[in-house]
């Protein structure tokens, strides 16, 4: 499939060149996260697995790469006015931290029903919390008002070439750390992470397969691929709170063209993967972060002959921001 | 202090040469564990902290280094008869795994009251479980009987030069990964880990400080240092189940001469450090493994002017074998 497409920015919002630029820009600020492996998990999966631990990234998730690239890409006069976002999750903390490092204000619009720990994360990194109602229209209108008042720049969580480029830096590191990787399994939500990862990986090695892992209860990307156009769901239902967004107009073409398949998994498979990450890898991984392992262990992957030749599999553990109580409760359900 | 002592094997059971040999011997089998850092923890500690993650080592603890070195040091004809140990903790799993890799039998004497998960660990790695009563005399007599019957070699958990040399390989890696380290904080129990770490680190850089972290409820090493001779306790009481052993005749001289101080901490400080490892570093660390962080955050370290000049501190997260339920319960006590 990849041969049909030129992996250039004329076609897509990012390319290998913008991703390499991003890596140069953010390298002084990010952690080059380690890759872990486990013979026990290799045995269980029947594959060699390589876990890229973005849960150890600053802010506890890969989101810092994209936010850092977007914020350090701003011209000085634009940057001085600050940045705005209305995500309440890992992206909000990442934007706060990157803005703090650049020394500019970060205005974070947070719905009143957001979990306390996420609000605290934003404040800890110096973000200015601005409350909205829980609805998306309220979040967007509050953000628009701040944009107008401050002249700050919007930093979208995924539908932005600078964000996609930042997330793609994961592939540069991973393929340097483990050159024999033939497959990468990536959580999919709005598509920023997998878009960057796929663009970089397939530019470096066109034969690498990129597979998305998606919760059954928020399977808009799988439906979109099947329909050949962006499908949005009227509701989502999954423990993976970071995987509830829908594809954007910049991420969709990349997902459509470069993602080889989307593997959907049940929440109980995600929870079991979280347990394995904790007990075997000794790593705290949030549900959205553990889904790649869940996908590789699922029938959808194991029993599909198309993936028999996948031998060396990179799995992106995308984040580790899971409350211990939540982990414990979900494991005991 | 270190200038007074020649760090050679005439004085001690291991030296930098035996440690480098060990590293060559075990490198094909061990994980070169990553070093993690966190600006949040640096801020809390007022120091730059570098966490050497032996919780990611095979078997979930540093013990595999020593066991692997001891077992691969055996001559073929000796090795063929197998190995024996009567530890029921991480060392037993490490011996089982190393023996499996060498293709020889491992006889593991386990007291009847040992936790199920530790027995399962031994079995998973192919160790042959032989039951004893819970008392040390029973464990020793059962082990002696097996030694006699099989001609197998005893692999002591710490009081053995090959074990000390294996554990010392941690310093070789750590000082290569983070050359600016001026202090290393190490959990102390029987002293195998800290002996190897101190010998290697002080051979490479004599000005490096090596501090031991010990639970108040099992503070035999601190008492031994104070008394100038090995002190054993009639009982121990700590959540750190891996830190209840007493120094041996081979580890004591090294601890006496090369360990700059012993910092004792309360169990509640250990539990808080476990929480920080989970929530901030995103790493599962057992109580014995988290004690180094607890020590660095304790008044005994922070308020002692002797350690003001410690700026770049290596902390050995020695193991990650903690049941999630135990972690959750201890955090909620």
mmCIF file of C-alpha atoms in Angstrom, chain B residues 47 211 260-263 298-310:
data_model
loop_
_atom_site.group_PDB
_atom_site.id
_atom_site.type_symbol
_atom_site.label_atom_id
_atom_site.label_comp_id
_atom_site.label_asym_id
_atom_site.label_seq_id
_atom_site.Cartn_x
_atom_site.Cartn_y
_atom_site.Cartn_z
ATOM 1 C CA UNK B 47 19.323 16.680 44.178
ATOM 2 C CA UNK B 211 25.537 4.975 51.237
ATOM 3 C CA UNK B 260 30.414 5.642 53.931
ATOM 4 C CA UNK B 261 27.266 5.609 56.019
ATOM 5 C CA UNK B 262 24.091 3.673 56.664
ATOM 6 C CA UNK B 263 20.830 5.589 56.590
ATOM 7 C CA UNK B 298 14.803 11.171 54.847
ATOM 8 C CA UNK B 299 16.016 13.626 57.450
ATOM 9 C CA UNK B 300 18.958 11.315 58.086
ATOM 10 C CA UNK B 301 20.256 12.242 54.647
ATOM 11 C CA UNK B 302 18.735 15.653 53.979
ATOM 12 C CA UNK B 303 19.761 17.193 57.315
ATOM 13 C CA UNK B 304 23.217 15.660 57.571
ATOM 14 C CA UNK B 305 25.707 18.320 56.421
ATOM 15 C CA UNK B 306 28.132 15.540 55.478
ATOM 16 C CA UNK B 307 25.964 14.882 52.416
ATOM 17 C CA UNK B 308 25.464 18.487 51.290
ATOM 18 C CA UNK B 309 27.967 17.951 48.526
ATOM 19 C CA UNK B 310 26.126 14.937 47.131
#
